Amino acid sequence: MSGNVIPFNPLDKRNLGASVADDLLAGQVHPLSDIPPFLGAGLYALYYTGPLLIYENLTKHNLDSRFLAPIYVGKAIPAGARKGGGLGEPHTRALYKRLSEHADSIRAVENLDISDFHCRYLVVDDIWIPLGESLLIARFAPVWNSLVDGFGNHDPGKHRHQGLRPRWDVLHPGREWALKCRAREETAEVIAGDVKVYLRDMLPPASTRGR
């Protein structure tokens, strides 16, 4: 006799979160360099299609308009939501602003070209944003979320650069604030080697749906 089978519950929070993630992944792809201003908070995924050899396994999954393997996923929530006051905020530009910040980071560095980046984004009710992001990260384990930290970091401000330079800024130097941080012992070559190993056998998962 077989064991107990848990019935599928479409209202389970994991399945609700997966529906948000799936809607994002089914959405239109936009050049990161040319996103018109829009209102809303939500989720996004960034895709790389450039020539850097360390990312060649990402590129091959993203060429020919397939865009199957994000290099980074993230969220943008209204500032008030952190204090419980941003639910359903209709007038924020949090998501557009976050994507613009990422575009500026890429433009600032020496070895990346903004024309090699595309994105998907989805305006989402605030309550589902953190869960949707968590599921996307768990599904894809994007290299800039998991191995090469720091892409999404902000300038910590004057007199607060005592921390180590993020691995992302060692691998992709150019952001002025990161150059003020303490140098890491790791070299760009060491981090690049880690990236190659991490991505070597990477295959994009087939579905976000929870069970």
mmCIF file of N, CA, C and O in Angstrom, residues 35-39 93 96 121:
data_model
loop_
_atom_site.group_PDB
_atom_site.id
_atom_site.type_symbol
_atom_site.label_atom_id
_atom_site.label_comp_id
_atom_site.label_asym_id
_atom_site.label_seq_id
_atom_site.Cartn_x
_atom_site.Cartn_y
_atom_site.Cartn_z
ATOM 1 N N ILE A 35 14.936 50.974 -20.807
ATOM 2 C CA ILE A 35 13.675 50.693 -20.123
ATOM 3 C C ILE A 35 12.977 52.028 -19.859
ATOM 4 O O ILE A 35 13.513 52.882 -19.158
ATOM 5 N N PRO A 36 11.778 52.227 -20.413
ATOM 6 C CA PRO A 36 11.064 53.480 -20.152
ATOM 7 C C PRO A 36 10.577 53.526 -18.717
ATOM 8 O O PRO A 36 10.297 52.485 -18.106
ATOM 9 N N PRO A 37 10.472 54.699 -18.133
ATOM 10 C CA PRO A 37 9.966 54.810 -16.752
ATOM 11 C C PRO A 37 8.570 54.210 -16.607
ATOM 12 O O PRO A 37 7.736 54.317 -17.511
ATOM 13 N N PHE A 38 8.342 53.570 -15.467
ATOM 14 C CA PHE A 38 7.034 52.994 -15.188
ATOM 15 C C PHE A 38 6.833 52.958 -13.681
ATOM 16 O O PHE A 38 7.778 53.059 -12.896
ATOM 17 N N LEU A 39 5.594 52.786 -13.272
ATOM 18 C CA LEU A 39 5.250 52.748 -11.857
ATOM 19 C C LEU A 39 5.135 51.313 -11.373
ATOM 20 O O LEU A 39 4.737 50.414 -12.122
ATOM 21 N N ARG A 93 8.144 54.227 -7.963
ATOM 22 C CA ARG A 93 8.936 53.805 -9.117
ATOM 23 C C ARG A 93 10.064 52.887 -8.654
ATOM 24 O O ARG A 93 11.129 52.839 -9.257
ATOM 25 N N TYR A 96 11.485 50.347 -11.376
ATOM 26 C CA TYR A 96 12.226 51.064 -12.422
ATOM 27 C C TYR A 96 13.544 51.622 -11.882
ATOM 28 O O TYR A 96 14.597 51.514 -12.536
ATOM 29 N N TYR A 121 10.790 41.944 -16.084
ATOM 30 C CA TYR A 121 10.326 42.485 -14.811
ATOM 31 C C TYR A 121 8.821 42.346 -14.725
ATOM 32 O O TYR A 121 8.113 42.249 -15.736
#
